[in-house]
Amino acid sequence: MSWLIKSSIGRKLIMAISGLFLVLFLMFHSLMNFIVIISAEAYNTVAGMLGANWYALIATGILALGFIVHIIFACILTLQNLKARGSDRYAVSKPQKTVSWASKNMFVLGVIILGFLVLHLIHFWSKMQLVELMHGHNYAAAGYHDPTDGAYFIRELFIQPLYSIIYIVWLVALWFHLTHGFWSGMQTLGWSNQTWLPRLKTISHVLATVICLLFVSVPLYFLLGFGS
């Protein structure tokens, strides 16, 4: 199995599998976030189920591992590509019409997404699941708000214009990353024939748009005053 790490094809395969796994997480997370618009109580019920329970902790660990693997191999492949291009990367060349802007800037887009992920962990995970793990049912005595009241944390952040703007910038980066990443991952897994490739590119755009619209609906809902 060492070829998965040592060979270029193996690394791309790991990138594809971990990336598609993260797409599934984003689909779930975007739908979960949208629930807060429909019902804060329903959202808090879901948040309570995903608290410091053993199954939620296992899922969090797997998710964290998926992100770490994806980031590590993204760095490895980027450095590998830069090394392969050598001094040619500094040469001025004509834009290639068949190569999208997103495909040429996947690493930069990934850095933007990673930066927001860290911010997101600070504002949500550290105040919810982490508080439950550290303080159990004594969070109130420790001076923390109820960690299962996720709707409260969402509202407190998204009524702030600056945070919402940063969130939307993240979603723009995420949209571009997904539009290329999804079909590229499927291509790596073997869906590369002329019939399916155009379809996968269309599916990528639709999928990225749906996920990002679900995400962006939440800050807009609170910024426009509907959640007050």
PDB file of N, CA and C in Angstrom, residues 72-156:
ATOM      1  N   ILE A  72      -2.646  17.787   3.830  1.00  0.00           N
ATOM      2  CA  ILE A  72      -1.265  17.307   3.688  1.00  0.00           C
ATOM      3  C   ILE A  72      -0.966  16.931   2.242  1.00  0.00           C
ATOM      4  N   PHE A  73      -1.875  16.175   1.627  1.00  0.00           N
ATOM      5  CA  PHE A  73      -1.619  15.734   0.259  1.00  0.00           C
ATOM      6  C   PHE A  73      -1.788  16.862  -0.750  1.00  0.00           C
ATOM      7  N   ALA A  74      -2.577  17.865  -0.415  1.00  0.00           N
ATOM      8  CA  ALA A  74      -2.681  19.049  -1.281  1.00  0.00           C
ATOM      9  C   ALA A  74      -1.336  19.771  -1.304  1.00  0.00           C
ATOM     10  N   CYS A  75      -0.706  19.889  -0.135  1.00  0.00           N
ATOM     11  CA  CYS A  75       0.610  20.528  -0.044  1.00  0.00           C
ATOM     12  C   CYS A  75       1.666  19.716  -0.792  1.00  0.00           C
ATOM     13  N   ILE A  76       1.632  18.402  -0.618  1.00  0.00           N
ATOM     14  CA  ILE A  76       2.607  17.531  -1.280  1.00  0.00           C
ATOM     15  C   ILE A  76       2.487  17.633  -2.799  1.00  0.00           C
ATOM     16  N   LEU A  77       1.260  17.564  -3.315  1.00  0.00           N
ATOM     17  CA  LEU A  77       1.046  17.610  -4.761  1.00  0.00           C
ATOM     18  C   LEU A  77       1.385  18.985  -5.329  1.00  0.00           C
ATOM     19  N   THR A  78       1.088  20.046  -4.572  1.00  0.00           N
ATOM     20  CA  THR A  78       1.424  21.391  -5.038  1.00  0.00           C
ATOM     21  C   THR A  78       2.933  21.565  -5.148  1.00  0.00           C
ATOM     22  N   LEU A  79       3.668  21.132  -4.122  1.00  0.00           N
ATOM     23  CA  LEU A  79       5.133  21.215  -4.150  1.00  0.00           C
ATOM     24  C   LEU A  79       5.708  20.344  -5.263  1.00  0.00           C
ATOM     25  N   GLN A  80       5.091  19.183  -5.468  1.00  0.00           N
ATOM     26  CA  GLN A  80       5.529  18.276  -6.526  1.00  0.00           C
ATOM     27  C   GLN A  80       5.356  18.918  -7.890  1.00  0.00           C
ATOM     28  N   ASN A  81       4.218  19.596  -8.097  1.00  0.00           N
ATOM     29  CA  ASN A  81       3.953  20.252  -9.378  1.00  0.00           C
ATOM     30  C   ASN A  81       4.902  21.426  -9.612  1.00  0.00           C
ATOM     31  N   LEU A  82       5.167  22.196  -8.545  1.00  0.00           N
ATOM     32  CA  LEU A  82       6.094  23.323  -8.669  1.00  0.00           C
ATOM     33  C   LEU A  82       7.499  22.837  -9.009  1.00  0.00           C
ATOM     34  N   LYS A  83       7.905  21.749  -8.375  1.00  0.00           N
ATOM     35  CA  LYS A  83       9.228  21.187  -8.636  1.00  0.00           C
ATOM     36  C   LYS A  83       9.331  20.668 -10.066  1.00  0.00           C
ATOM     37  N   ALA A  84       8.251  20.054 -10.545  1.00  0.00           N
ATOM     38  CA  ALA A  84       8.249  19.502 -11.902  1.00  0.00           C
ATOM     39  C   ALA A  84       8.333  20.609 -12.951  1.00  0.00           C
ATOM     40  N   ARG A  85       7.691  21.744 -12.664  1.00  0.00           N
ATOM     41  CA  ARG A  85       7.695  22.849 -13.620  1.00  0.00           C
ATOM     42  C   ARG A  85       8.994  23.627 -13.593  1.00  0.00           C
ATOM     43  N   GLY A  86       9.687  23.604 -12.453  1.00  0.00           N
ATOM     44  CA  GLY A  86      10.974  24.287 -12.351  1.00  0.00           C
ATOM     45  C   GLY A  86      10.874  25.767 -12.676  1.00  0.00           C
ATOM     46  N   SER A  87      11.842  26.273 -13.447  1.00  0.00           N
ATOM     47  CA  SER A  87      11.864  27.692 -13.801  1.00  0.00           C
ATOM     48  C   SER A  87      10.770  28.063 -14.799  1.00  0.00           C
ATOM     49  N   ASP A  88      10.140  27.064 -15.399  1.00  0.00           N
ATOM     50  CA  ASP A  88       9.094  27.334 -16.391  1.00  0.00           C
ATOM     51  C   ASP A  88       7.901  28.044 -15.763  1.00  0.00           C
ATOM     52  N   ARG A  89       7.722  27.894 -14.443  1.00  0.00           N
ATOM     53  CA  ARG A  89       6.569  28.507 -13.797  1.00  0.00           C
ATOM     54  C   ARG A  89       6.656  30.034 -13.786  1.00  0.00           C
ATOM     55  N   TYR A  90       7.876  30.572 -14.032  1.00  0.00           N
ATOM     56  CA  TYR A  90       8.051  32.021 -14.071  1.00  0.00           C
ATOM     57  C   TYR A  90       7.878  32.582 -15.479  1.00  0.00           C
ATOM     58  N   ALA A  91       7.823  31.701 -16.457  1.00  0.00           N
ATOM     59  CA  ALA A  91       7.689  32.149 -17.842  1.00  0.00           C
ATOM     60  C   ALA A  91       6.274  32.645 -18.107  1.00  0.00           C
ATOM     61  N   VAL A  92       6.167  33.685 -18.936  1.00  0.00           N
ATOM     62  CA  VAL A  92       4.861  34.227 -19.305  1.00  0.00           C
ATOM     63  C   VAL A  92       4.296  33.387 -20.431  1.00  0.00           C
ATOM     64  N   SER A  93       3.113  32.867 -20.241  1.00  0.00           N
ATOM     65  CA  SER A  93       2.494  32.021 -21.261  1.00  0.00           C
ATOM     66  C   SER A  93       1.086  32.501 -21.540  1.00  0.00           C
ATOM     67  N   LYS A  94       0.572  32.123 -22.692  1.00  0.00           N
ATOM     68  CA  LYS A  94      -0.784  32.495 -23.061  1.00  0.00           C
ATOM     69  C   LYS A  94      -1.785  31.710 -22.219  1.00  0.00           C
ATOM     70  N   PRO A  95      -2.877  32.352 -21.803  1.00  0.00           N
ATOM     71  CA  PRO A  95      -3.893  31.639 -21.025  1.00  0.00           C
ATOM     72  C   PRO A  95      -4.462  30.460 -21.798  1.00  0.00           C
ATOM     73  N   GLN A  96      -4.619  29.337 -21.115  1.00  0.00           N
ATOM     74  CA  GLN A  96      -5.194  28.153 -21.745  1.00  0.00           C
ATOM     75  C   GLN A  96      -6.707  28.163 -21.541  1.00  0.00           C
ATOM     76  N   LYS A  97      -7.441  28.212 -22.638  1.00  0.00           N
ATOM     77  CA  LYS A  97      -8.897  28.315 -22.558  1.00  0.00           C
ATOM     78  C   LYS A  97      -9.532  27.090 -21.916  1.00  0.00           C
ATOM     79  N   THR A  98      -8.849  25.948 -22.017  1.00  0.00           N
ATOM     80  CA  THR A  98      -9.421  24.710 -21.473  1.00  0.00           C
ATOM     81  C   THR A  98      -9.152  24.548 -19.977  1.00  0.00           C
ATOM     82  N   VAL A  99      -8.296  25.410 -19.426  1.00  0.00           N
ATOM     83  CA  VAL A  99      -7.950  25.320 -18.006  1.00  0.00           C
ATOM     84  C   VAL A  99      -8.681  26.431 -17.253  1.00  0.00           C
ATOM     85  N   SER A 100      -9.520  26.052 -16.303  1.00  0.00           N
ATOM     86  CA  SER A 100     -10.304  27.037 -15.564  1.00  0.00           C
ATOM     87  C   SER A 100      -9.444  27.787 -14.556  1.00  0.00           C
ATOM     88  N   TRP A 101      -9.932  28.949 -14.156  1.00  0.00           N
ATOM     89  CA  TRP A 101      -9.235  29.747 -13.144  1.00  0.00           C
ATOM     90  C   TRP A 101      -9.140  28.970 -11.842  1.00  0.00           C
ATOM     91  N   ALA A 102     -10.210  28.261 -11.493  1.00  0.00           N
ATOM     92  CA  ALA A 102     -10.234  27.501 -10.238  1.00  0.00           C
ATOM     93  C   ALA A 102      -9.165  26.420 -10.218  1.00  0.00           C
ATOM     94  N   SER A 103      -8.976  25.736 -11.352  1.00  0.00           N
ATOM     95  CA  SER A 103      -8.000  24.645 -11.394  1.00  0.00           C
ATOM     96  C   SER A 103      -6.578  25.157 -11.206  1.00  0.00           C
ATOM     97  N   LYS A 104      -6.318  26.405 -11.622  1.00  0.00           N
ATOM     98  CA  LYS A 104      -4.982  26.977 -11.481  1.00  0.00           C
ATOM     99  C   LYS A 104      -4.745  27.585 -10.095  1.00  0.00           C
ATOM    100  N   ASN A 105      -5.815  27.721  -9.327  1.00  0.00           N
ATOM    101  CA  ASN A 105      -5.692  28.382  -8.021  1.00  0.00           C
ATOM    102  C   ASN A 105      -6.288  27.541  -6.886  1.00  0.00           C
ATOM    103  N   MET A 106      -6.307  26.227  -7.061  1.00  0.00           N
ATOM    104  CA  MET A 106      -6.904  25.358  -6.051  1.00  0.00           C
ATOM    105  C   MET A 106      -6.201  25.470  -4.698  1.00  0.00           C
ATOM    106  N   PHE A 107      -4.877  25.603  -4.724  1.00  0.00           N
ATOM    107  CA  PHE A 107      -4.146  25.672  -3.460  1.00  0.00           C
ATOM    108  C   PHE A 107      -4.467  26.971  -2.717  1.00  0.00           C
ATOM    109  N   VAL A 108      -4.501  28.081  -3.449  1.00  0.00           N
ATOM    110  CA  VAL A 108      -4.825  29.380  -2.834  1.00  0.00           C
ATOM    111  C   VAL A 108      -6.244  29.355  -2.277  1.00  0.00           C
ATOM    112  N   LEU A 109      -7.166  28.799  -3.051  1.00  0.00           N
ATOM    113  CA  LEU A 109      -8.550  28.673  -2.583  1.00  0.00           C
ATOM    114  C   LEU A 109      -8.607  27.803  -1.328  1.00  0.00           C
ATOM    115  N   GLY A 110      -7.804  26.756  -1.326  1.00  0.00           N
ATOM    116  CA  GLY A 110      -7.760  25.860  -0.170  1.00  0.00           C
ATOM    117  C   GLY A 110      -7.234  26.562   1.073  1.00  0.00           C
ATOM    118  N   VAL A 111      -6.254  27.446   0.902  1.00  0.00           N
ATOM    119  CA  VAL A 111      -5.709  28.198   2.039  1.00  0.00           C
ATOM    120  C   VAL A 111      -6.773  29.125   2.623  1.00  0.00           C
ATOM    121  N   ILE A 112      -7.553  29.770   1.750  1.00  0.00           N
ATOM    122  CA  ILE A 112      -8.643  30.644   2.215  1.00  0.00           C
ATOM    123  C   ILE A 112      -9.666  29.839   3.002  1.00  0.00           C
ATOM    124  N   ILE A 113     -10.025  28.676   2.467  1.00  0.00           N
ATOM    125  CA  ILE A 113     -11.001  27.804   3.129  1.00  0.00           C
ATOM    126  C   ILE A 113     -10.464  27.330   4.476  1.00  0.00           C
ATOM    127  N   LEU A 114      -9.178  26.961   4.512  1.00  0.00           N
ATOM    128  CA  LEU A 114      -8.562  26.504   5.766  1.00  0.00           C
ATOM    129  C   LEU A 114      -8.552  27.621   6.809  1.00  0.00           C
ATOM    130  N   GLY A 115      -8.248  28.839   6.372  1.00  0.00           N
ATOM    131  CA  GLY A 115      -8.235  29.967   7.298  1.00  0.00           C
ATOM    132  C   GLY A 115      -9.584  30.184   7.947  1.00  0.00           C
ATOM    133  N   PHE A 116     -10.650  30.091   7.129  1.00  0.00           N
ATOM    134  CA  PHE A 116     -11.977  30.268   7.698  1.00  0.00           C
ATOM    135  C   PHE A 116     -12.359  29.089   8.581  1.00  0.00           C
ATOM    136  N   LEU A 117     -11.900  27.902   8.226  1.00  0.00           N
ATOM    137  CA  LEU A 117     -12.193  26.724   9.044  1.00  0.00           C
ATOM    138  C   LEU A 117     -11.662  26.907  10.465  1.00  0.00           C
ATOM    139  N   VAL A 118     -10.454  27.440  10.584  1.00  0.00           N
ATOM    140  CA  VAL A 118      -9.872  27.706  11.903  1.00  0.00           C
ATOM    141  C   VAL A 118     -10.747  28.708  12.661  1.00  0.00           C
ATOM    142  N   LEU A 119     -11.183  29.764  11.967  1.00  0.00           N
ATOM    143  CA  LEU A 119     -12.055  30.768  12.578  1.00  0.00           C
ATOM    144  C   LEU A 119     -13.375  30.148  13.014  1.00  0.00           C
ATOM    145  N   HIS A 120     -13.896  29.278  12.185  1.00  0.00           N
ATOM    146  CA  HIS A 120     -15.166  28.606  12.458  1.00  0.00           C
ATOM    147  C   HIS A 120     -15.058  27.701  13.684  1.00  0.00           C
ATOM    148  N   LEU A 121     -13.932  27.006  13.812  1.00  0.00           N
ATOM    149  CA  LEU A 121     -13.707  26.143  14.972  1.00  0.00           C
ATOM    150  C   LEU A 121     -13.642  26.960  16.259  1.00  0.00           C
ATOM    151  N   ILE A 122     -13.017  28.120  16.185  1.00  0.00           N
ATOM    152  CA  ILE A 122     -12.908  28.991  17.353  1.00  0.00           C
ATOM    153  C   ILE A 122     -14.279  29.488  17.798  1.00  0.00           C
ATOM    154  N   HIS A 123     -15.111  29.862  16.832  1.00  0.00           N
ATOM    155  CA  HIS A 123     -16.396  30.469  17.157  1.00  0.00           C
ATOM    156  C   HIS A 123     -17.513  29.465  17.437  1.00  0.00           C
ATOM    157  N   PHE A 124     -17.377  28.240  16.937  1.00  0.00           N
ATOM    158  CA  PHE A 124     -18.449  27.273  17.136  1.00  0.00           C
ATOM    159  C   PHE A 124     -18.012  26.034  17.902  1.00  0.00           C
ATOM    160  N   TRP A 125     -17.107  25.245  17.326  1.00  0.00           N
ATOM    161  CA  TRP A 125     -16.735  23.979  17.964  1.00  0.00           C
ATOM    162  C   TRP A 125     -16.186  24.191  19.370  1.00  0.00           C
ATOM    163  N   SER A 126     -15.342  25.221  19.545  1.00  0.00           N
ATOM    164  CA  SER A 126     -14.727  25.451  20.862  1.00  0.00           C
ATOM    165  C   SER A 126     -15.752  25.892  21.905  1.00  0.00           C
ATOM    166  N   LYS A 127     -16.897  26.415  21.449  1.00  0.00           N
ATOM    167  CA  LYS A 127     -17.930  26.872  22.382  1.00  0.00           C
ATOM    168  C   LYS A 127     -19.079  25.871  22.530  1.00  0.00           C
ATOM    169  N   MET A 128     -19.014  24.802  21.731  1.00  0.00           N
ATOM    170  CA  MET A 128     -20.098  23.816  21.784  1.00  0.00           C
ATOM    171  C   MET A 128     -19.565  22.457  22.227  1.00  0.00           C
ATOM    172  N   GLN A 129     -19.123  21.644  21.295  1.00  0.00           N
ATOM    173  CA  GLN A 129     -18.695  20.295  21.659  1.00  0.00           C
ATOM    174  C   GLN A 129     -17.524  20.298  22.629  1.00  0.00           C
ATOM    175  N   LEU A 130     -16.555  21.206  22.431  1.00  0.00           N
ATOM    176  CA  LEU A 130     -15.390  21.257  23.315  1.00  0.00           C
ATOM    177  C   LEU A 130     -15.789  21.623  24.746  1.00  0.00           C
ATOM    178  N   VAL A 131     -16.733  22.562  24.888  1.00  0.00           N
ATOM    179  CA  VAL A 131     -17.205  22.946  26.225  1.00  0.00           C
ATOM    180  C   VAL A 131     -17.861  21.764  26.924  1.00  0.00           C
ATOM    181  N   GLU A 132     -18.665  21.002  26.169  1.00  0.00           N
ATOM    182  CA  GLU A 132     -19.296  19.814  26.748  1.00  0.00           C
ATOM    183  C   GLU A 132     -18.259  18.799  27.209  1.00  0.00           C
ATOM    184  N   LEU A 133     -17.219  18.618  26.410  1.00  0.00           N
ATOM    185  CA  LEU A 133     -16.178  17.652  26.758  1.00  0.00           C
ATOM    186  C   LEU A 133     -15.418  18.073  28.008  1.00  0.00           C
ATOM    187  N   MET A 134     -15.177  19.363  28.130  1.00  0.00           N
ATOM    188  CA  MET A 134     -14.360  19.858  29.244  1.00  0.00           C
ATOM    189  C   MET A 134     -15.146  20.041  30.542  1.00  0.00           C
ATOM    190  N   HIS A 135     -16.418  20.415  30.397  1.00  0.00           N
ATOM    191  CA  HIS A 135     -17.175  20.772  31.600  1.00  0.00           C
ATOM    192  C   HIS A 135     -18.431  19.930  31.835  1.00  0.00           C
ATOM    193  N   GLY A 136     -18.782  19.057  30.889  1.00  0.00           N
ATOM    194  CA  GLY A 136     -19.966  18.233  31.072  1.00  0.00           C
ATOM    195  C   GLY A 136     -21.200  19.087  31.274  1.00  0.00           C
ATOM    196  N   HIS A 137     -21.921  18.848  32.352  1.00  0.00           N
ATOM    197  CA  HIS A 137     -23.129  19.621  32.641  1.00  0.00           C
ATOM    198  C   HIS A 137     -22.850  20.825  33.540  1.00  0.00           C
ATOM    199  N   ASN A 138     -21.570  21.078  33.805  1.00  0.00           N
ATOM    200  CA  ASN A 138     -21.211  22.193  34.676  1.00  0.00           C
ATOM    201  C   ASN A 138     -20.774  23.426  33.884  1.00  0.00           C
ATOM    202  N   TYR A 139     -21.190  23.512  32.623  1.00  0.00           N
ATOM    203  CA  TYR A 139     -20.757  24.631  31.776  1.00  0.00           C
ATOM    204  C   TYR A 139     -21.265  25.968  32.303  1.00  0.00           C
ATOM    205  N   ALA A 140     -22.482  25.993  32.857  1.00  0.00           N
ATOM    206  CA  ALA A 140     -23.037  27.253  33.369  1.00  0.00           C
ATOM    207  C   ALA A 140     -22.190  27.778  34.529  1.00  0.00           C
ATOM    208  N   ALA A 141     -21.778  26.863  35.424  1.00  0.00           N
ATOM    209  CA  ALA A 141     -20.949  27.251  36.561  1.00  0.00           C
ATOM    210  C   ALA A 141     -19.583  27.753  36.094  1.00  0.00           C
ATOM    211  N   ALA A 142     -19.132  27.253  34.943  1.00  0.00           N
ATOM    212  CA  ALA A 142     -17.837  27.671  34.399  1.00  0.00           C
ATOM    213  C   ALA A 142     -17.945  28.962  33.596  1.00  0.00           C
ATOM    214  N   GLY A 143     -19.173  29.482  33.477  1.00  0.00           N
ATOM    215  CA  GLY A 143     -19.366  30.755  32.786  1.00  0.00           C
ATOM    216  C   GLY A 143     -19.602  30.648  31.299  1.00  0.00           C
ATOM    217  N   TYR A 144     -20.019  29.468  30.815  1.00  0.00           N
ATOM    218  CA  TYR A 144     -20.262  29.278  29.391  1.00  0.00           C
ATOM    219  C   TYR A 144     -21.762  29.235  29.097  1.00  0.00           C
ATOM    220  N   HIS A 145     -22.118  29.699  27.905  1.00  0.00           N
ATOM    221  CA  HIS A 145     -23.503  29.575  27.467  1.00  0.00           C
ATOM    222  C   HIS A 145     -23.776  28.110  27.145  1.00  0.00           C
ATOM    223  N   ASP A 146     -25.027  27.710  27.213  1.00  0.00           N
ATOM    224  CA  ASP A 146     -25.433  26.328  26.926  1.00  0.00           C
ATOM    225  C   ASP A 146     -24.856  25.885  25.580  1.00  0.00           C
ATOM    226  N   PRO A 147     -23.922  24.925  25.551  1.00  0.00           N
ATOM    227  CA  PRO A 147     -23.280  24.501  24.293  1.00  0.00           C
ATOM    228  C   PRO A 147     -24.225  23.811  23.316  1.00  0.00           C
ATOM    229  N   THR A 148     -25.402  23.373  23.787  1.00  0.00           N
ATOM    230  CA  THR A 148     -26.360  22.744  22.873  1.00  0.00           C
ATOM    231  C   THR A 148     -27.276  23.775  22.207  1.00  0.00           C
ATOM    232  N   ASP A 149     -27.144  25.038  22.611  1.00  0.00           N
ATOM    233  CA  ASP A 149     -27.953  26.106  22.023  1.00  0.00           C
ATOM    234  C   ASP A 149     -27.220  26.695  20.815  1.00  0.00           C
ATOM    235  N   GLY A 150     -27.064  25.880  19.782  1.00  0.00           N
ATOM    236  CA  GLY A 150     -26.325  26.306  18.597  1.00  0.00           C
ATOM    237  C   GLY A 150     -26.947  27.500  17.897  1.00  0.00           C
ATOM    238  N   ALA A 151     -28.276  27.603  17.931  1.00  0.00           N
ATOM    239  CA  ALA A 151     -28.964  28.717  17.279  1.00  0.00           C
ATOM    240  C   ALA A 151     -28.515  30.053  17.875  1.00  0.00           C
ATOM    241  N   TYR A 152     -28.232  30.050  19.161  1.00  0.00           N
ATOM    242  CA  TYR A 152     -27.767  31.278  19.829  1.00  0.00           C
ATOM    243  C   TYR A 152     -26.423  31.728  19.252  1.00  0.00           C
ATOM    244  N   PHE A 153     -25.484  30.793  19.117  1.00  0.00           N
ATOM    245  CA  PHE A 153     -24.160  31.135  18.600  1.00  0.00           C
ATOM    246  C   PHE A 153     -24.239  31.602  17.149  1.00  0.00           C
ATOM    247  N   ILE A 154     -25.098  30.973  16.364  1.00  0.00           N
ATOM    248  CA  ILE A 154     -25.262  31.379  14.964  1.00  0.00           C
ATOM    249  C   ILE A 154     -25.783  32.798  14.875  1.00  0.00           C
ATOM    250  N   ARG A 155     -26.821  33.076  15.653  1.00  0.00           N
ATOM    251  CA  ARG A 155     -27.408  34.423  15.613  1.00  0.00           C
ATOM    252  C   ARG A 155     -26.412  35.474  16.078  1.00  0.00           C
ATOM    253  N   GLU A 156     -25.697  35.201  17.174  1.00  0.00           N
ATOM    254  CA  GLU A 156     -24.759  36.177  17.725  1.00  0.00           C
ATOM    255  C   GLU A 156     -23.645  36.534  16.743  1.00  0.00           C
TER     256      GLU A 156
END
